[in-house]
Amino acid sequence: MDFAIIASNIDIYLEGLKNTLILVSISLIFGLVMAIPLAVLRTSGNLYVQAPIRAFVYFFRGTPLLVQMFLVYYGFGQFEAMRESVLWPLFREAYFCALFTFALNTCAYTTEIIRGSIVATPHGEIEAARAAGMSTFLMLRRIVLPSAFRRALPAYSNEIIFMLHGSSLASVITIIDITGAARIVNSRYYSPWEAFLTAAVFYMAITFTIVFFVRKLEKLWQRHLMPLEQLDTKIEAPSI
Amino acid sequence: MNNGQEAISVENLYKRFGENEVLRGVDLSAGKGEVISVLGSSGSGKSTLLRCINFLEIPDSGIIRVAGEEVLMKTNRRGGTLPADMRQVERIRARLAMVFQQFNLWSHMTILANVMEAPLHVLKLEKKEVRDRAMHYLDKVGIADKHNAYPVHLSGGQQQRAAIARALAMEPEVILFDEPTSALDPELVGEVLQVMRNLAFEGRTMIVVTHEMGFAREVSSRIIFLDQGLIIEDGSPQEVFEAPKSDRFKTFVSAMM
């Protein structure tokens, strides 16, 4: 094993790291911002509002991310109308296609996560909000969503990590993310072990950074769920 | 204590859940400063009556007036009734505070934030004023020292007192209590009743659905007894307890005592 290869090609990895971080953070932000109104509408009673959202979520949760990305990157270009539309300069670019697919994919999963935690709002807290004279919008903004976000946090932190790991698929459509960088280094030196182990270390470092910050946020946001004396739950195995 | 001004009036209220007719023509008027205890066995419609007054349940028919203002209703396509203007309902709800059996504090907020929430965002009052008001009422119910705690960290009795402070902070015209002590451990009931007793003596208008006979008898200015969706006793505690008109009430009281 020769890790000197990595040291001399570290700039490729740093370029990859930059691309991974941009791809993942932009798609997470767009996905989350779109998921909040979608989740609220999804819980509304109206079937005509619900149906398209359900269809969207079913499609993106029911198919693999790679297939979705191929459909967008290779598939869209097959249609004359798309090639002549004003959007074509965007969809011609692999980078935009990856961003587009990732954002919609994480949006679908996040919609379900938030919907689940909205539905789990204790009924009495909603009644108390209504009885205090809150409008539906005020109640969503002040009571339902803040409490739903807190419940959604553990599941959403998983979604962030899945998105990070899923983003490695972008390397398949020519994007130089962390995995793409590893593929370049591997093909240059034919040393897959060093190349991909380095990629793995990068992903692990990002994952643990995310976990660290989510833990901090949990401590801050979930104080209302924790017992006063000790802030860590320990589950002991039953003694036999 | 009735000084003639009407706080709430209910006329000919009907409410059914499917086949079950819960309220079958209830008339009730509460004057300012009255403390009305609503008694009745479970299923008699007493909670539903209370919940219809602030439209947590929508009555099928009947007229509800709060401080003289009638809540306008309309009929939808399927023949059901609903409020004509939700904004009017929201405005009226803000004048009627409610205390629930299960406290229903907002669990992600501290006690102080719970009490400040509606005055701040529904009544849109100044933050500093609301904070002072909230601390004043928390002090009044005896849990000012817990203002930074979250609901889960308090006992049931403390949570219910916080919920009462939350209701008081709206400075409502009427406070509706829906079995406020029924979810509490017996030893915690006293502290909540004591707070309610003080409120009654201050001359606040209260409608209390309760099973606490002692409280009803000692504190209320009027007793109402509901049976199968109808009011069958209505009078001062002496009248109702000492000379009930119905046999049903006698059996009810003897079963409770």
CSV table of C-alpha atoms in Angstrom, one decimal:
chain,number,residue,atom,x,y,z
A,1,MET,CA,0.0,0.0,0.0
A,2,ASP,CA,1.2,3.4,-0.9
A,3,PHE,CA,-0.5,6.3,0.6
A,4,ALA,CA,2.0,8.7,-0.9
A,5,ILE,CA,-0.3,8.6,-4.0
A,6,ILE,CA,-3.1,10.1,-1.9
A,7,ALA,CA,-0.8,12.8,-0.5
A,8,SER,CA,0.2,13.9,-3.9
A,9,ASN,CA,-3.3,13.9,-5.2
A,10,ILE,CA,-5.0,15.5,-2.2
A,11,ASP,CA,-6.2,18.4,-4.3
A,12,ILE,CA,-8.4,16.1,-6.3
A,13,TYR,CA,-10.0,14.9,-3.1
A,14,LEU,CA,-10.4,18.4,-1.8
A,15,GLU,CA,-12.2,19.3,-5.1
A,16,GLY,CA,-14.4,16.2,-4.6
A,17,LEU,CA,-15.1,17.2,-1.0
A,18,LYS,CA,-16.1,20.6,-2.1
A,19,ASN,CA,-18.5,19.2,-4.7
A,20,THR,CA,-20.0,16.7,-2.3
A,21,LEU,CA,-20.6,19.3,0.3
A,22,ILE,CA,-22.2,21.7,-2.2
A,23,LEU,CA,-24.4,19.0,-3.7
A,24,VAL,CA,-25.6,17.6,-0.4
A,25,SER,CA,-26.2,20.9,1.4
A,26,ILE,CA,-28.0,22.6,-1.5
A,27,SER,CA,-30.3,19.6,-2.1
A,28,LEU,CA,-30.9,19.2,1.7
A,29,ILE,CA,-31.9,22.9,2.0
A,30,PHE,CA,-34.2,22.8,-1.1
A,31,GLY,CA,-35.6,19.5,0.0
A,32,LEU,CA,-36.4,20.6,3.5
A,33,VAL,CA,-37.8,24.0,2.4
A,34,MET,CA,-40.2,22.2,0.0
A,35,ALA,CA,-41.0,19.4,2.4
A,36,ILE,CA,-42.5,21.6,5.1
A,37,PRO,CA,-45.4,23.0,3.1
A,38,LEU,CA,-45.9,19.6,1.4
A,39,ALA,CA,-46.1,17.8,4.7
A,40,VAL,CA,-48.6,20.3,6.0
A,41,LEU,CA,-50.7,20.0,2.9
A,42,ARG,CA,-50.4,16.2,3.0
A,43,THR,CA,-52.0,16.2,6.4
A,44,SER,CA,-54.9,18.5,5.3
A,45,GLY,CA,-58.2,16.8,4.6
A,46,ASN,CA,-58.6,17.7,1.0
A,47,LEU,CA,-58.1,14.6,-1.2
A,48,TYR,CA,-57.3,16.7,-4.4
A,49,VAL,CA,-54.5,18.4,-2.5
A,50,GLN,CA,-53.2,15.1,-1.0
A,51,ALA,CA,-53.3,13.0,-4.1
A,52,PRO,CA,-50.4,14.7,-6.1
A,53,ILE,CA,-48.2,14.8,-3.0
A,54,ARG,CA,-48.8,11.2,-2.3
A,55,ALA,CA,-48.0,10.3,-5.9
A,56,PHE,CA,-44.8,12.3,-5.7
A,57,VAL,CA,-43.7,10.7,-2.4
A,58,TYR,CA,-44.6,7.2,-3.7
A,59,PHE,CA,-42.5,7.6,-6.8
A,60,PHE,CA,-39.4,8.9,-5.1
A,61,ARG,CA,-39.5,6.5,-2.2
A,62,GLY,CA,-40.5,3.6,-4.5
A,63,THR,CA,-37.6,3.8,-6.9
A,64,PRO,CA,-33.8,3.8,-6.5
A,65,LEU,CA,-31.9,7.1,-6.5
A,66,LEU,CA,-29.7,5.9,-9.3
A,67,VAL,CA,-32.6,5.2,-11.6
A,68,GLN,CA,-34.1,8.6,-10.8
A,69,MET,CA,-30.9,10.2,-11.7
A,70,PHE,CA,-30.6,8.3,-15.0
A,71,LEU,CA,-34.1,9.2,-15.9
A,72,VAL,CA,-33.3,12.9,-15.4
A,73,TYR,CA,-29.8,13.0,-16.8
A,74,TYR,CA,-30.2,10.5,-19.8
A,75,GLY,CA,-34.0,10.3,-20.0
A,76,PHE,CA,-35.0,13.9,-20.3
A,77,GLY,CA,-32.8,14.6,-23.2
A,78,GLN,CA,-34.7,12.0,-25.3
A,79,PHE,CA,-37.6,14.4,-25.7
A,80,GLU,CA,-37.6,17.0,-28.4
A,81,ALA,CA,-39.7,19.4,-26.3
A,82,MET,CA,-37.1,19.2,-23.5
A,83,ARG,CA,-34.2,19.8,-25.8
A,84,GLU,CA,-35.9,22.9,-27.2
A,85,SER,CA,-37.1,24.3,-23.9
A,86,VAL,CA,-35.5,27.1,-21.9
A,87,LEU,CA,-34.6,24.6,-19.2
A,88,TRP,CA,-32.4,22.6,-21.5
A,89,PRO,CA,-29.2,24.5,-20.7
A,90,LEU,CA,-29.8,23.5,-17.1
A,91,PHE,CA,-30.8,19.8,-17.6
A,92,ARG,CA,-27.9,19.4,-20.1
A,93,GLU,CA,-25.5,19.7,-17.1
A,94,ALA,CA,-24.8,16.7,-15.0
A,95,TYR,CA,-24.3,18.8,-12.0
A,96,PHE,CA,-27.7,20.4,-12.2
A,97,CYS,CA,-29.3,17.0,-12.9
A,98,ALA,CA,-27.8,15.5,-9.8
A,99,LEU,CA,-28.8,18.5,-7.7
A,100,PHE,CA,-32.4,18.3,-9.1
A,101,THR,CA,-32.7,14.6,-8.4
A,102,PHE,CA,-31.2,14.7,-5.0
A,103,ALA,CA,-33.4,17.6,-3.9
A,104,LEU,CA,-36.6,15.9,-5.0
A,105,ASN,CA,-35.5,12.6,-3.5
A,106,THR,CA,-34.7,14.0,-0.1
A,107,CYS,CA,-37.8,16.2,-0.3
A,108,ALA,CA,-40.0,13.1,-0.6
A,109,TYR,CA,-38.4,11.4,2.4
A,110,THR,CA,-38.4,14.5,4.5
A,111,THR,CA,-42.1,15.1,3.6
A,112,GLU,CA,-42.9,11.7,5.1
A,113,ILE,CA,-40.8,12.3,8.2
A,114,ILE,CA,-42.4,15.7,8.9
A,115,ARG,CA,-45.9,14.4,8.1
A,116,GLY,CA,-45.4,11.6,10.6
A,117,SER,CA,-44.4,13.9,13.3
A,118,ILE,CA,-47.1,16.4,12.6
A,119,VAL,CA,-49.7,13.6,12.8
A,120,ALA,CA,-48.1,12.6,16.2
A,121,THR,CA,-48.8,16.1,17.7
A,122,PRO,CA,-50.8,15.4,20.9
A,123,HIS,CA,-54.4,16.2,20.2
A,124,GLY,CA,-54.8,18.1,23.5
A,125,GLU,CA,-52.1,20.5,22.6
A,126,ILE,CA,-54.0,21.3,19.4
A,127,GLU,CA,-57.2,21.8,21.3
A,128,ALA,CA,-55.5,24.1,23.7
A,129,ALA,CA,-54.2,26.2,20.8
A,130,ARG,CA,-57.7,26.4,19.3
A,131,ALA,CA,-59.2,27.2,22.6
A,132,ALA,CA,-56.8,30.1,23.1
A,133,GLY,CA,-58.1,31.6,19.9
A,134,MET,CA,-55.2,30.8,17.5
A,135,SER,CA,-55.9,30.7,13.8
A,136,THR,CA,-54.8,27.5,11.9
A,137,PHE,CA,-51.8,29.3,10.5
A,138,LEU,CA,-50.7,30.7,13.9
A,139,MET,CA,-51.2,27.3,15.5
A,140,LEU,CA,-49.0,25.6,12.8
A,141,ARG,CA,-46.3,28.2,13.1
A,142,ARG,CA,-46.2,28.4,16.9
A,143,ILE,CA,-47.3,25.0,18.2
A,144,VAL,CA,-47.6,22.2,15.6
A,145,LEU,CA,-44.4,22.7,13.5
A,146,PRO,CA,-42.0,23.6,16.4
A,147,SER,CA,-43.1,20.5,18.2
A,148,ALA,CA,-43.1,18.4,15.1
A,149,PHE,CA,-39.5,19.4,14.2
A,150,ARG,CA,-38.3,18.3,17.6
A,151,ARG,CA,-39.9,14.9,17.1
A,152,ALA,CA,-38.6,14.7,13.6
A,153,LEU,CA,-34.9,15.4,14.4
A,154,PRO,CA,-33.7,11.9,15.0
A,155,ALA,CA,-35.3,10.6,11.8
A,156,TYR,CA,-34.2,13.6,9.9
A,157,SER,CA,-30.6,13.2,11.0
A,158,ASN,CA,-30.7,9.8,9.4
A,159,GLU,CA,-32.0,11.3,6.2
A,160,ILE,CA,-29.1,13.8,6.2
A,161,ILE,CA,-26.6,10.9,6.4
A,162,PHE,CA,-28.5,8.8,3.8
A,163,MET,CA,-28.4,11.8,1.5
A,164,LEU,CA,-24.6,12.2,2.0
A,165,HIS,CA,-23.9,8.6,1.3
A,166,GLY,CA,-26.4,8.6,-1.6
A,167,SER,CA,-24.6,11.5,-3.2
A,168,SER,CA,-21.8,9.2,-4.1
A,169,LEU,CA,-24.0,8.1,-7.0
A,170,ALA,CA,-23.3,11.5,-8.6
A,171,SER,CA,-19.9,10.2,-9.6
A,172,VAL,CA,-21.6,7.8,-12.0
A,173,ILE,CA,-22.7,10.8,-14.2
A,174,THR,CA,-19.2,12.3,-14.5
A,175,ILE,CA,-19.3,14.5,-11.4
A,176,ILE,CA,-16.2,14.7,-9.4
A,177,ASP,CA,-17.4,14.3,-5.8
A,178,ILE,CA,-15.5,12.4,-3.2
A,179,THR,CA,-16.2,9.1,-4.9
A,180,GLY,CA,-15.5,10.6,-8.3
A,181,ALA,CA,-12.1,11.8,-7.0
A,182,ALA,CA,-11.4,8.3,-5.7
A,183,ARG,CA,-12.3,6.8,-9.1
A,184,ILE,CA,-9.9,9.2,-10.8
A,185,VAL,CA,-7.0,8.3,-8.5
A,186,ASN,CA,-7.8,4.6,-8.8
A,187,SER,CA,-7.8,4.7,-12.6
A,188,ARG,CA,-4.5,6.7,-12.7
A,189,TYR,CA,-2.6,4.4,-10.3
A,190,TYR,CA,-4.7,1.3,-10.2
A,191,SER,CA,-4.7,1.3,-6.4
A,192,PRO,CA,-8.3,0.9,-5.5
A,193,TRP,CA,-7.7,0.2,-1.8
A,194,GLU,CA,-5.9,3.4,-1.1
A,195,ALA,CA,-8.2,5.4,-3.3
A,196,PHE,CA,-11.5,4.2,-1.9
A,197,LEU,CA,-10.3,3.9,1.7
A,198,THR,CA,-9.5,7.6,1.5
A,199,ALA,CA,-13.0,8.3,0.2
A,200,ALA,CA,-14.4,6.3,3.0
A,201,VAL,CA,-12.4,8.3,5.6
A,202,PHE,CA,-13.7,11.5,4.1
A,203,TYR,CA,-17.4,10.3,4.3
A,204,MET,CA,-16.9,9.1,7.8
A,205,ALA,CA,-15.4,12.4,8.9
A,206,ILE,CA,-18.4,14.3,7.4
A,207,THR,CA,-20.9,11.8,9.0
A,208,PHE,CA,-19.4,12.2,12.5
A,209,THR,CA,-19.4,16.0,12.1
A,210,ILE,CA,-23.1,15.8,11.3
A,211,VAL,CA,-23.8,13.5,14.1
A,212,PHE,CA,-21.9,15.8,16.5
A,213,PHE,CA,-24.0,18.8,15.5
A,214,VAL,CA,-27.3,16.9,15.6
A,215,ARG,CA,-26.5,15.8,19.1
A,216,LYS,CA,-25.9,19.4,20.1
A,217,LEU,CA,-29.2,20.4,18.6
A,218,GLU,CA,-31.0,17.5,20.3
A,219,LYS,CA,-29.7,18.6,23.6
A,220,LEU,CA,-31.0,22.0,23.0
A,221,TRP,CA,-34.3,21.1,21.5
A,222,GLN,CA,-35.3,18.1,23.4
A,223,ARG,CA,-34.7,19.3,26.9
A,224,HIS,CA,-38.5,19.1,27.4
A,225,LEU,CA,-38.4,15.3,26.9
A,226,MET,CA,-35.5,14.6,29.2
A,227,PRO,CA,-35.6,13.8,32.9
A,228,LEU,CA,-34.1,16.6,35.0
A,229,GLU,CA,-31.3,14.7,36.8
A,230,GLN,CA,-29.5,12.9,34.0
A,231,LEU,CA,-29.5,13.8,30.4
A,232,ASP,CA,-28.6,10.4,28.9
A,233,THR,CA,-30.9,7.5,28.8
A,234,LYS,CA,-29.3,4.3,29.8
A,235,ILE,CA,-31.0,1.0,29.0
A,236,GLU,CA,-29.7,-1.8,31.2
A,237,ALA,CA,-30.0,-5.4,30.1
A,238,PRO,CA,-32.2,-7.3,32.4
A,239,SER,CA,-30.2,-9.5,34.8
A,240,ILE,CA,-30.9,-13.1,34.6
B,1,MET,CA,-73.0,37.6,42.6
B,2,ASN,CA,-75.0,38.0,39.4
B,3,ASN,CA,-74.9,41.8,38.7
B,4,GLY,CA,-77.3,41.5,35.8
B,5,GLN,CA,-74.7,41.5,32.9
B,6,GLU,CA,-74.8,38.4,30.8
B,7,ALA,CA,-71.5,36.7,30.1
B,8,ILE,CA,-72.7,33.7,28.2
B,9,SER,CA,-76.0,32.6,27.0
B,10,VAL,CA,-76.9,29.3,25.4
B,11,GLU,CA,-80.4,28.8,23.8
B,12,ASN,CA,-81.9,25.5,22.7
B,13,LEU,CA,-78.6,23.8,22.1
B,14,TYR,CA,-78.6,20.5,20.2
B,15,LYS,CA,-75.7,18.2,19.5
B,16,ARG,CA,-75.6,14.6,18.3
B,17,PHE,CA,-72.7,12.3,17.6
B,18,GLY,CA,-74.1,9.9,15.0
B,19,GLU,CA,-77.1,8.2,16.5
B,20,ASN,CA,-76.3,9.5,20.0
B,21,GLU,CA,-78.1,12.7,21.0
B,22,VAL,CA,-75.8,14.2,23.5
B,23,LEU,CA,-77.5,17.6,24.0
B,24,ARG,CA,-81.3,17.8,23.5
B,25,GLY,CA,-82.2,21.5,23.8
B,26,VAL,CA,-80.1,23.0,26.6
B,27,ASP,CA,-80.7,26.6,27.8
B,28,LEU,CA,-78.2,28.2,30.0
B,29,SER,CA,-77.2,31.7,30.8
B,30,ALA,CA,-74.3,32.8,33.0
B,31,GLY,CA,-74.2,36.2,34.5
B,32,LYS,CA,-70.9,38.1,35.1
B,33,GLY,CA,-69.3,36.9,38.3
B,34,GLU,CA,-71.3,33.7,38.5
B,35,VAL,CA,-69.6,30.4,39.3
B,36,ILE,CA,-71.6,27.7,37.8
B,37,SER,CA,-70.9,24.0,38.5
B,38,VAL,CA,-72.1,21.6,35.9
B,39,LEU,CA,-72.8,18.2,37.4
B,40,GLY,CA,-73.9,15.0,35.8
B,41,SER,CA,-72.9,11.4,35.3
B,42,SER,CA,-70.6,10.5,32.5
B,43,GLY,CA,-72.4,10.6,29.1
B,44,SER,CA,-74.8,13.2,30.4
B,45,GLY,CA,-73.4,15.8,28.0
B,46,LYS,CA,-71.8,18.1,30.4
B,47,SER,CA,-68.3,18.2,28.8
B,48,THR,CA,-70.0,18.5,25.4
B,49,LEU,CA,-72.0,21.5,26.6
B,50,LEU,CA,-68.8,23.2,27.8
B,51,ARG,CA,-66.9,22.4,24.5
B,52,CYS,CA,-69.8,23.7,22.4
B,53,ILE,CA,-69.6,27.1,24.2
B,54,ASN,CA,-66.1,27.7,22.7
B,55,PHE,CA,-66.8,25.7,19.5
B,56,LEU,CA,-64.4,22.9,20.1
B,57,GLU,CA,-67.5,21.0,19.2
B,58,ILE,CA,-69.8,22.5,16.7
B,59,PRO,CA,-73.4,22.5,17.9
B,60,ASP,CA,-76.0,21.1,15.4
B,61,SER,CA,-78.4,23.9,16.3
B,62,GLY,CA,-78.9,26.5,18.9
B,63,ILE,CA,-77.7,30.0,19.6
B,64,ILE,CA,-74.6,30.9,21.6
B,65,ARG,CA,-73.9,34.4,22.7
B,66,VAL,CA,-70.8,35.6,24.4
B,67,ALA,CA,-71.1,39.0,26.1
B,68,GLY,CA,-74.1,39.7,23.9
B,69,GLU,CA,-72.3,38.8,20.7
B,70,GLU,CA,-74.1,36.0,18.8
B,71,VAL,CA,-71.9,33.4,17.0
B,72,LEU,CA,-73.1,33.3,13.4
B,73,MET,CA,-73.6,29.8,11.9
B,74,LYS,CA,-74.1,28.6,8.4
B,75,THR,CA,-75.1,25.4,6.8
B,76,ASN,CA,-72.8,23.5,4.4
B,77,ARG,CA,-73.8,21.5,1.3
B,78,ARG,CA,-74.3,18.3,3.3
B,79,GLY,CA,-76.6,20.0,5.7
B,80,GLY,CA,-74.1,20.2,8.6
B,81,THR,CA,-73.7,23.4,10.5
B,82,LEU,CA,-70.5,25.3,10.9
B,83,PRO,CA,-69.4,28.8,12.0
B,84,ALA,CA,-70.0,31.4,9.3
B,85,ASP,CA,-66.8,33.2,10.2
B,86,MET,CA,-63.9,31.4,11.8
B,87,ARG,CA,-62.3,34.7,12.7
B,88,GLN,CA,-65.3,35.6,14.9
B,89,VAL,CA,-65.0,32.2,16.6
B,90,GLU,CA,-61.2,32.8,17.1
B,91,ARG,CA,-62.0,36.2,18.6
B,92,ILE,CA,-64.6,34.8,20.9
B,93,ARG,CA,-62.3,31.9,22.0
B,94,ALA,CA,-59.7,34.4,23.0
B,95,ARG,CA,-62.2,35.9,25.5
B,96,LEU,CA,-63.1,32.4,26.9
B,97,ALA,CA,-60.2,30.6,28.4
B,98,MET,CA,-60.4,26.9,28.9
B,99,VAL,CA,-58.7,24.5,31.4
B,100,PHE,CA,-58.7,20.9,30.4
B,101,GLN,CA,-58.8,17.6,32.2
B,102,GLN,CA,-55.4,16.6,30.8
B,103,PHE,CA,-53.9,20.1,31.3
B,104,ASN,CA,-52.8,20.2,27.6
B,105,LEU,CA,-49.8,22.4,28.2
B,106,TRP,CA,-47.6,22.8,25.1
B,107,SER,CA,-44.9,20.3,25.9
B,108,HIS,CA,-42.0,21.9,23.9
B,109,MET,CA,-42.3,25.2,25.8
B,110,THR,CA,-41.3,26.2,29.3
B,111,ILE,CA,-44.1,27.0,31.7
B,112,LEU,CA,-43.4,30.8,31.3
B,113,ALA,CA,-43.6,30.4,27.5
B,114,ASN,CA,-46.8,28.5,27.8
B,115,VAL,CA,-48.4,31.3,29.8
B,116,MET,CA,-47.0,34.0,27.5
B,117,GLU,CA,-47.9,32.4,24.2
B,118,ALA,CA,-51.5,33.4,23.6
B,119,PRO,CA,-51.4,36.9,25.1
B,120,LEU,CA,-48.3,37.5,22.9
B,121,HIS,CA,-49.4,36.0,19.6
B,122,VAL,CA,-53.2,36.0,19.8
B,123,LEU,CA,-53.8,39.3,21.7
B,124,LYS,CA,-50.6,40.7,20.3
B,125,LEU,CA,-49.6,42.5,23.5
B,126,GLU,CA,-46.2,44.0,24.3
B,127,LYS,CA,-43.6,41.4,25.3
B,128,LYS,CA,-42.6,43.1,28.5
B,129,GLU,CA,-46.2,43.6,29.6
B,130,VAL,CA,-47.0,39.9,28.8
B,131,ARG,CA,-44.0,38.7,30.8
B,132,ASP,CA,-45.0,40.7,33.9
B,133,ARG,CA,-48.5,39.5,33.5
B,134,ALA,CA,-47.4,35.9,33.2
B,135,MET,CA,-45.1,36.0,36.2
B,136,HIS,CA,-47.9,37.7,38.2
B,137,TYR,CA,-50.4,34.8,37.5
B,138,LEU,CA,-47.7,32.1,37.9
B,139,ASP,CA,-47.1,33.7,41.3
B,140,LYS,CA,-50.8,33.7,42.0
B,141,VAL,CA,-51.1,29.9,41.4
B,142,GLY,CA,-47.9,29.4,43.4
B,143,ILE,CA,-45.5,28.1,40.8
B,144,ALA,CA,-43.5,31.2,39.9
B,145,ASP,CA,-40.3,29.4,40.9
B,146,LYS,CA,-41.0,26.8,38.2
B,147,HIS,CA,-41.3,29.2,35.3
B,148,ASN,CA,-38.2,27.9,33.5
B,149,ALA,CA,-39.2,24.2,33.8
B,150,TYR,CA,-40.9,22.2,31.1
B,151,PRO,CA,-44.3,20.7,31.7
B,152,VAL,CA,-43.0,17.1,31.9
B,153,HIS,CA,-40.9,18.2,34.9
B,154,LEU,CA,-43.9,19.2,37.0
B,155,SER,CA,-46.4,17.2,38.9
B,156,GLY,CA,-49.9,16.9,37.7
B,157,GLY,CA,-51.2,19.5,40.2
B,158,GLN,CA,-48.4,21.9,39.2
B,159,GLN,CA,-49.2,21.4,35.5
B,160,GLN,CA,-52.9,22.1,36.1
B,161,ARG,CA,-52.0,25.2,38.1
B,162,ALA,CA,-49.8,26.3,35.2
B,163,ALA,CA,-52.7,25.7,32.8
B,164,ILE,CA,-54.9,27.9,35.0
B,165,ALA,CA,-52.2,30.6,34.9
B,166,ARG,CA,-52.2,30.2,31.1
B,167,ALA,CA,-56.0,30.8,31.1
B,168,LEU,CA,-55.8,33.7,33.5
B,169,ALA,CA,-53.1,35.5,31.4
B,170,MET,CA,-55.6,36.0,28.7
B,171,GLU,CA,-57.7,37.9,31.2
B,172,PRO,CA,-60.8,36.2,29.9
B,173,GLU,CA,-64.4,37.1,30.5
B,174,VAL,CA,-65.2,33.5,31.4
B,175,ILE,CA,-63.0,30.6,32.3
B,176,LEU,CA,-64.3,27.1,31.3
B,177,PHE,CA,-63.1,24.2,33.4
B,178,ASP,CA,-63.5,20.8,31.9
B,179,GLU,CA,-63.1,18.3,34.8
B,180,PRO,CA,-59.9,20.0,36.0
B,181,THR,CA,-59.1,17.6,38.8
B,182,SER,CA,-60.2,14.3,37.3
B,183,ALA,CA,-56.8,13.3,36.0
B,184,LEU,CA,-55.0,14.2,39.2
B,185,ASP,CA,-53.8,11.9,42.1
B,186,PRO,CA,-56.1,12.4,45.0
B,187,GLU,CA,-53.5,14.1,47.1
B,188,LEU,CA,-52.9,16.7,44.3
B,189,VAL,CA,-56.6,17.6,43.9
B,190,GLY,CA,-56.6,20.0,46.9
B,191,GLU,CA,-54.0,22.4,45.6
B,192,VAL,CA,-55.9,22.9,42.3
B,193,LEU,CA,-59.3,23.3,44.0
B,194,GLN,CA,-57.7,25.9,46.4
B,195,VAL,CA,-56.5,27.9,43.4
B,196,MET,CA,-60.0,27.7,41.8
B,197,ARG,CA,-61.7,28.6,45.1
B,198,ASN,CA,-59.6,31.8,45.3
B,199,LEU,CA,-60.6,32.7,41.7
B,200,ALA,CA,-64.2,32.2,42.5
B,201,PHE,CA,-64.0,34.5,45.5
B,202,GLU,CA,-62.3,37.2,43.4
B,203,GLY,CA,-65.5,37.3,41.4
B,204,ARG,CA,-64.4,35.7,38.2
B,205,THR,CA,-67.0,34.2,35.9
B,206,MET,CA,-66.4,30.4,35.8
B,207,ILE,CA,-68.2,27.4,34.4
B,208,VAL,CA,-66.9,24.3,36.0
B,209,VAL,CA,-67.7,20.8,34.9
B,210,THR,CA,-66.7,18.7,37.9
B,211,HIS,CA,-67.2,15.6,40.0
B,212,GLU,CA,-66.1,17.4,43.2
B,213,MET,CA,-69.3,17.7,45.1
B,214,GLY,CA,-67.7,19.5,48.0
B,215,PHE,CA,-66.3,22.2,45.7
B,216,ALA,CA,-69.6,22.6,43.8
B,217,ARG,CA,-71.5,22.9,47.0
B,218,GLU,CA,-69.2,25.3,48.8
B,219,VAL,CA,-67.9,27.5,46.0
B,220,SER,CA,-70.4,27.8,43.3
B,221,SER,CA,-73.2,30.3,43.1
B,222,ARG,CA,-75.3,28.0,41.0
B,223,ILE,CA,-75.5,24.3,40.3
B,224,ILE,CA,-76.7,22.8,37.0
B,225,PHE,CA,-77.4,19.1,36.8
B,226,LEU,CA,-77.5,17.5,33.3
B,227,ASP,CA,-79.1,14.2,32.6
B,228,GLN,CA,-79.4,12.6,29.2
B,229,GLY,CA,-78.7,15.9,27.4
B,230,LEU,CA,-81.2,18.0,29.4
B,231,ILE,CA,-80.8,20.3,32.4
B,232,ILE,CA,-83.0,18.9,35.1
B,233,GLU,CA,-81.7,20.9,38.1
B,234,ASP,CA,-80.8,24.5,38.1
B,235,GLY,CA,-80.5,26.6,41.2
B,236,SER,CA,-78.3,27.7,44.1
B,237,PRO,CA,-76.4,25.0,45.9
B,238,GLN,CA,-78.9,25.1,48.8
B,239,GLU,CA,-81.9,24.7,46.6
B,240,VAL,CA,-80.4,21.9,44.5
B,241,PHE,CA,-78.7,19.9,47.3
B,242,GLU,CA,-81.3,20.4,50.0
B,243,ALA,CA,-84.5,20.3,47.9
B,244,PRO,CA,-83.8,18.7,44.6
B,245,LYS,CA,-86.7,18.5,42.2
B,246,SER,CA,-85.8,15.3,40.6
B,247,ASP,CA,-85.2,11.8,41.9
B,248,ARG,CA,-82.4,11.4,39.4
B,249,PHE,CA,-80.3,14.0,41.2
B,250,LYS,CA,-81.0,12.3,44.6
B,251,THR,CA,-79.7,9.0,43.3
B,252,PHE,CA,-76.7,10.8,41.7
B,253,VAL,CA,-75.8,12.5,44.9
B,254,SER,CA,-76.1,9.4,47.0
B,255,ALA,CA,-73.9,7.5,44.6
B,256,MET,CA,-71.3,10.2,44.7
B,257,MET,CA,-71.1,10.7,48.5
